[in-house]
């Protein structure tokens, strides 16, 4: 009830607010992939963000609950209170404040992250944050500089503290929006699967004040935020179905009372979205059903390198696990995610009397694109496009509904003579955003041309080392942009 009241009052407040959003502002796009970071020569997966001046580059993990953007102090691993495993190569970079000319400690700062559960301790201060956009291998990164932003410097703790805090009170998002650098407090995330625990290759992205229209497909599904929760984004799960790839008619529902000898079908349950852990945490009974169906077991602590209590299947299983939300949105974990080569699943052990929330975590977010609107406390989910051939950052105006880019093959509209209606609709709804785009593109192109010349000169001298940050894959199935849709920015992968 309390949460409902809070939600309602926030909605009313918002409805009454007269803030005008400048939706001509292009978004800020920041890649998530493995790269070199300050403080270690081991590449780390995360968002390409630097801190201080001169910039010390990091690979920050995105959190949708933490409000502060935090960096490991250069002596984080030396602290006797730090218990992070493989600490020197796991902090996602580190920050030596003595090397930054712009760092100012702020001893009076009151932390916004009161519900972080003692994951790490740090000090607060102001410094410059560099958001890097890196589209082309042949194009250097361009930066969006956020000067004098609040940062937390972690001094000791249990987890990897290199985090870009995108919770509902995110100081970074607030700075970007308040300073008119983006359209509003909107943010989109594809977490990707290129990090060690996921064991995949697909990279992710953050889009501040926007979304990547090429990163998702199909309809977008809309949900209200629950701002009284630490994880403000949650959904209701009504079914979980296991399907064997070899016999698609063999669906088994983990909610099936008869099959699993339950008195009645379990109720829908609420699950919070989080990037704070990889495996999903499902209700006890559902987890038991999963275990009994597969003969799955809890790993011994010594065999569980991530200490995340992921279940291990007795025998290999080539099939999928589909999560059905109460609005009928179905998210399917493919075979290679449901089980890796050592039979490890992304489903966590759950104790009978565990009262913590249920989580749809990074394993789930590897399959969906998340678009959050913290100005209207709404978020959207859509099916992620795993291998996208184009990056299309699009302004996400607060209160607007994101739209996936439809590839040129979908020309049914043209065939049906509806092109006028579509263009009219797009211009009506997205005109402003598209104009912002043109400007963005103009700038981007000019910059890219100049950079390209420089890079080519460097290449001739044999200095190709800096080109390793992104791969170019001459994928034959690459769809060129439709000539009528030139505002879109294309990236060949
Ligand atoms: C860290 O450990 C020291 C002792 O080694 C202790 O005095 C101090 O309180 C600890 N700090 C925190 C934040 O736990
Ligand atoms: C972030 O701020 C929101 C709003 O104040 C709060 O509800 C949430 O608990 C904070 N996050 C953490 C991790 O404390
Ligand atoms: C905080 O962490 C402890 C131990 O890690 C755990 O037992 C407790 O349930 C956590 N509390 C919350 C609110 O997550
Ligand atoms: C940090 O990354 C930026 C953008 O690629 C680059 O210009 C800069 O040289 C990097 N800094 C260091 C110390 O590598
Ligand atoms: C930097 O931010 C702090 C805290 O918001 C503020 O007190 C200070 O005046 C700012 N400094 C500059 C130079 O803008
Ligand atoms: C899983 O099943 C699918 C469909 O039958 C098949 O194409 C694929 O090769 C199988 N994968 C493995 C690892 O057996
Ligand atoms: C099996 O479950 C999936 C996921 O819910 C669904 O898409 C599919 O239609 C089901 N197949 C049958 C034969 O019911
Ligand atoms: C499967 O996943 C576990 C947990 O991430 C990992 O330790 C193990 O090495 C993986 N197995 C393979 C063969 O990749
Ligand atoms: C869970 O709580 C119930 C009721 O309090 C108790 O009977 C049961 O033994 C507990 N289970 C575990 C595993 O602690
Ligand atoms: C992800 O990024 C890494 C590092 O730039 C790159 O090596 C890798 O090929 C990329 N993966 C995909 C699928 O694009």
XYZ file of C-alpha atoms in Angstrom, residues 26-404:
379
model
C 20.832 13.974 -29.302
C 21.580 11.172 -26.832
C 25.005 10.188 -25.550
C 25.974 6.661 -26.573
C 28.590 4.731 -24.600
C 29.760 1.275 -25.626
C 30.085 -1.648 -23.245
C 32.883 -4.026 -24.123
C 36.292 -5.285 -23.044
C 39.110 -2.775 -23.080
C 42.275 -1.528 -21.436
C 41.678 0.301 -18.160
C 43.761 2.439 -15.831
C 45.698 0.498 -13.228
C 46.038 -2.924 -14.835
C 46.914 -4.332 -18.222
C 44.135 -6.936 -18.040
C 41.247 -5.970 -20.331
C 37.924 -5.541 -18.526
C 34.310 -5.494 -19.669
C 32.223 -2.412 -19.077
C 31.210 1.087 -20.118
C 33.942 3.207 -21.684
C 34.111 6.057 -19.174
C 37.042 8.079 -17.869
C 37.447 10.104 -14.684
C 39.621 13.061 -13.680
C 41.927 15.253 -15.679
C 43.873 13.930 -17.366
C 41.354 11.125 -17.830
C 41.947 7.747 -16.209
C 39.918 5.317 -18.309
C 37.643 2.690 -16.786
C 35.191 -0.054 -17.787
C 32.257 0.670 -15.515
C 29.530 -1.890 -14.889
C 26.048 -0.379 -15.166
C 23.853 -0.615 -12.086
C 20.148 0.276 -12.205
C 19.910 0.540 -8.405
C 23.044 2.429 -7.354
C 22.763 6.207 -7.675
C 26.445 7.099 -7.476
C 29.055 6.547 -10.119
C 31.944 4.933 -8.305
C 35.561 4.085 -8.976
C 38.022 1.882 -7.127
C 40.675 3.907 -5.339
C 44.156 2.907 -6.502
C 44.700 1.271 -3.082
C 41.283 -0.483 -2.966
C 42.903 -3.895 -3.137
C 45.497 -3.061 -0.470
C 42.850 -2.524 2.199
C 42.629 -5.363 4.683
C 38.823 -4.946 4.533
C 38.654 -5.704 0.828
C 37.568 -9.266 0.113
C 37.045 -9.005 -3.666
C 38.458 -12.081 -5.378
C 41.328 -11.483 -7.846
C 41.050 -7.875 -6.780
C 43.840 -6.215 -8.822
C 42.332 -7.432 -12.097
C 38.648 -7.193 -11.128
C 37.943 -3.581 -10.141
C 37.233 -2.443 -13.771
C 40.039 0.081 -13.593
C 41.096 2.281 -10.724
C 41.364 5.957 -9.929
C 44.422 7.662 -8.460
C 42.990 10.931 -7.178
C 46.467 12.423 -6.715
C 46.953 12.236 -10.479
C 43.786 14.225 -11.187
C 44.059 18.003 -11.208
C 40.285 18.417 -11.009
C 39.425 16.177 -8.047
C 37.916 17.945 -5.013
C 36.947 15.887 -2.000
C 33.529 16.699 -0.530
C 33.579 15.605 3.101
C 30.060 16.834 3.851
C 28.423 14.908 1.072
C 25.467 12.757 2.145
C 25.429 9.481 0.229
C 22.272 8.698 -1.756
C 22.898 4.951 -1.755
C 21.560 4.046 1.657
C 20.362 0.617 0.596
C 23.532 -0.730 -0.912
C 23.986 -3.321 1.794
C 27.608 -2.708 2.742
C 29.057 -3.713 -0.593
C 31.847 -1.108 -0.351
C 32.876 2.036 1.492
C 34.150 5.182 -0.094
C 34.611 8.904 -0.007
C 32.808 11.474 -2.146
C 34.057 14.310 -4.267
C 33.643 16.220 -7.483
C 35.561 15.488 -10.644
C 35.236 15.369 -14.418
C 33.558 12.363 -16.017
C 34.410 11.561 -19.626
C 31.748 9.615 -21.528
C 33.345 8.084 -24.620
C 31.479 7.318 -27.811
C 33.309 4.961 -30.105
C 31.456 3.934 -33.273
C 34.080 3.184 -35.855
C 37.255 1.265 -35.528
C 38.809 3.793 -37.854
C 37.371 6.682 -35.885
C 38.849 7.588 -32.510
C 36.514 7.907 -29.560
C 34.753 11.218 -29.125
C 33.976 12.396 -25.620
C 31.144 14.083 -23.766
C 32.698 15.876 -20.820
C 30.656 16.194 -17.632
C 32.671 18.552 -15.462
C 32.474 18.734 -11.663
C 30.175 15.730 -11.286
C 29.731 13.827 -8.016
C 31.802 10.671 -7.794
C 32.419 8.082 -5.124
C 35.934 6.730 -4.637
C 35.695 3.262 -3.110
C 38.318 2.447 -0.500
C 37.419 -1.073 0.594
C 34.698 -3.585 -0.042
C 33.326 -6.940 -1.149
C 32.478 -6.228 -4.782
C 33.974 -4.662 -7.874
C 33.253 -0.959 -7.322
C 33.719 0.392 -10.859
C 30.043 1.198 -11.411
C 28.084 3.691 -13.491
C 25.160 4.382 -11.179
C 21.923 4.619 -13.154
C 19.450 4.226 -10.280
C 16.460 6.499 -9.968
C 18.499 9.257 -8.266
C 21.533 8.846 -10.557
C 23.788 11.877 -10.099
C 25.294 11.424 -13.560
C 21.921 11.294 -15.311
C 20.750 14.289 -13.293
C 23.836 16.314 -14.256
C 23.419 15.441 -17.938
C 19.732 16.393 -17.891
C 19.987 19.478 -15.661
C 22.766 20.904 -17.784
C 20.728 20.406 -20.942
C 23.194 17.890 -22.383
C 20.421 15.319 -23.042
C 16.638 15.527 -23.503
C 15.665 14.312 -20.035
C 16.294 11.682 -17.408
C 15.976 8.786 -19.804
C 18.445 5.944 -20.176
C 18.649 2.672 -22.083
C 20.766 -0.373 -21.498
C 21.807 -3.508 -23.266
C 24.128 -5.338 -20.905
C 25.495 -7.705 -23.539
C 27.079 -11.106 -22.927
C 30.779 -10.448 -23.441
C 31.700 -10.668 -19.756
C 33.325 -13.748 -18.200
C 30.348 -15.061 -16.224
C 28.072 -14.947 -19.291
C 30.835 -16.387 -21.440
C 29.411 -14.857 -24.635
C 30.750 -12.448 -27.216
C 27.991 -9.884 -27.762
C 28.839 -6.394 -26.520
C 26.417 -3.979 -24.856
C 25.722 -0.254 -24.703
C 24.407 2.583 -22.588
C 22.404 5.385 -24.177
C 21.942 8.419 -21.953
C 18.898 10.484 -22.955
C 18.105 8.015 -25.694
C 17.932 4.458 -26.942
C 19.560 2.493 -29.730
C 16.734 1.849 -32.185
C 18.805 -0.883 -33.850
C 19.234 -2.873 -30.639
C 15.701 -4.194 -30.235
C 12.836 -5.470 -32.310
C 9.176 -6.148 -32.054
C 6.763 -4.333 -29.794
C 7.972 -2.490 -26.693
C 6.312 -3.402 -23.408
C 5.567 -0.679 -20.905
C 5.717 -0.985 -17.084
C 5.450 1.471 -14.181
C 8.407 1.908 -11.838
C 8.009 1.257 -8.123
C 10.062 4.074 -6.739
C 9.924 2.822 -3.157
C 12.020 -0.223 -4.189
C 15.810 -0.141 -4.391
C 15.310 -1.870 -7.742
C 12.586 0.385 -9.085
C 11.991 -1.786 -12.135
C 10.066 -4.976 -11.601
C 7.734 -7.165 -13.625
C 5.281 -10.000 -12.857
C 6.091 -13.504 -14.062
C 3.135 -15.785 -14.792
C 4.803 -18.801 -16.316
C 8.186 -20.389 -17.001
C 8.367 -22.962 -19.759
C 11.166 -25.359 -20.670
C 11.325 -26.501 -24.286
C 13.563 -29.233 -25.664
C 15.090 -28.056 -28.976
C 14.661 -31.494 -30.513
C 10.952 -31.780 -29.715
C 9.335 -28.338 -29.705
C 6.015 -29.852 -28.599
C 7.554 -31.009 -25.339
C 6.836 -27.867 -23.308
C 7.081 -28.301 -19.546
C 5.760 -25.523 -17.332
C 7.481 -25.067 -13.977
C 4.068 -23.835 -12.779
C 2.377 -27.151 -13.687
C 0.765 -28.360 -10.432
C 0.058 -31.871 -11.671
C 3.479 -32.535 -13.160
C 5.296 -31.292 -10.059
C 2.900 -32.625 -7.426
C 1.870 -29.244 -6.050
C -1.474 -28.632 -4.400
C -2.262 -25.859 -6.847
C -0.656 -23.792 -9.551
C 1.743 -21.232 -8.010
C 0.689 -17.611 -8.171
C 2.297 -15.016 -10.422
C 5.292 -13.506 -8.733
C 6.987 -10.156 -8.843
C 10.647 -10.119 -9.881
C 13.012 -7.167 -9.753
C 15.351 -6.321 -12.595
C 18.961 -6.003 -11.516
C 22.479 -6.059 -12.917
C 23.886 -6.673 -9.439
C 24.069 -10.427 -9.989
C 24.163 -12.797 -12.957
C 21.882 -15.708 -12.038
C 18.123 -15.440 -11.712
C 16.605 -15.899 -8.276
C 13.154 -17.493 -8.583
C 10.636 -18.549 -5.919
C 11.633 -21.577 -3.870
C 8.989 -23.915 -5.316
C 9.757 -22.946 -8.920
C 13.461 -23.479 -8.253
C 12.698 -26.894 -6.719
C 10.692 -27.830 -9.824
C 13.586 -26.773 -12.051
C 15.945 -28.900 -9.962
C 13.728 -31.959 -9.937
C 13.038 -31.732 -13.675
C 16.765 -31.697 -14.514
C 18.234 -33.415 -11.495
C 20.032 -30.084 -11.024
C 22.284 -29.619 -8.032
C 23.798 -26.862 -5.997
C 27.538 -26.610 -6.704
C 29.947 -27.203 -3.887
C 31.402 -23.872 -2.773
C 34.850 -24.929 -3.906
C 33.549 -25.671 -7.432
C 31.614 -22.412 -7.688
C 34.167 -19.891 -8.967
C 31.710 -16.998 -8.862
C 30.235 -17.969 -5.507
C 26.804 -17.168 -6.910
C 25.155 -20.500 -6.142
C 24.196 -21.217 -9.724
C 22.635 -24.630 -10.218
C 24.372 -27.317 -12.240
C 22.474 -29.774 -14.437
C 23.160 -33.468 -14.042
C 23.083 -34.064 -17.809
C 23.536 -31.695 -20.733
C 20.254 -30.249 -22.013
C 19.779 -28.699 -25.438
C 16.746 -26.506 -24.953
C 15.384 -23.168 -23.865
C 13.729 -21.593 -20.861
C 10.974 -19.069 -21.594
C 9.836 -16.532 -19.027
C 6.257 -15.367 -19.615
C 5.350 -11.994 -18.109
C 1.804 -11.119 -17.117
C 1.368 -8.998 -20.254
C 2.314 -12.062 -22.370
C 5.800 -10.787 -23.227
C 7.924 -13.945 -23.545
C 11.680 -13.769 -22.967
C 13.562 -16.907 -23.965
C 16.979 -17.911 -22.665
C 18.620 -19.784 -25.580
C 20.373 -23.171 -25.070
C 23.862 -21.673 -24.728
C 22.625 -19.386 -21.943
C 20.482 -21.985 -20.175
C 23.528 -24.201 -19.804
C 27.243 -23.743 -20.576
C 29.765 -26.398 -21.498
C 30.118 -27.383 -17.832
C 26.316 -27.701 -17.384
C 26.162 -24.504 -15.287
C 22.804 -22.700 -15.503
C 21.897 -19.066 -14.772
C 19.380 -20.154 -12.112
C 20.382 -19.644 -8.499
C 19.698 -21.893 -5.532
C 16.925 -20.505 -3.335
C 16.355 -21.340 0.333
C 12.850 -22.126 1.500
C 12.655 -19.246 3.955
C 14.660 -16.708 1.979
C 12.734 -13.434 2.113
C 14.852 -11.487 -0.380
C 13.147 -10.324 -3.577
C 13.121 -12.506 -6.678
C 15.508 -11.299 -9.367
C 15.585 -11.245 -13.130
C 19.238 -10.366 -13.382
C 22.014 -9.988 -15.956
C 21.321 -13.396 -17.553
C 17.805 -12.119 -18.282
C 18.988 -8.656 -19.378
C 21.286 -10.326 -21.908
C 18.093 -11.098 -23.869
C 16.185 -7.842 -23.494
C 16.685 -4.167 -24.178
C 15.796 -1.950 -21.222
C 14.608 1.638 -21.665
C 14.037 3.672 -18.508
C 12.239 7.008 -18.231
C 12.976 8.415 -14.781
C 11.039 11.584 -15.600
C 7.738 9.724 -15.780
C 8.774 6.672 -13.710
C 8.063 4.289 -16.547
C 10.242 1.696 -18.224
C 10.070 -0.375 -21.369
C 11.368 -3.806 -22.337
C 11.768 -5.264 -25.791
C 13.502 -8.239 -27.309
C 17.191 -7.423 -27.805
C 18.795 -7.806 -31.210
C 21.932 -9.787 -30.430
C 23.938 -9.162 -33.530
C 23.091 -5.674 -34.651
C 24.671 -4.338 -37.785
C 23.922 -0.735 -37.022
C 23.987 1.556 -34.046
C 21.129 4.033 -34.178
C 21.119 6.262 -31.124
C 17.754 7.998 -31.007
C 16.522 10.667 -28.626
C 14.248 9.228 -25.928
C 11.996 12.107 -25.025
C 10.499 11.714 -21.534
C 6.947 10.278 -21.755
C 7.527 9.072 -25.326
C 7.326 5.404 -26.344
C 10.544 4.113 -27.965
C 10.232 2.601 -31.425
C 12.438 -0.061 -32.953
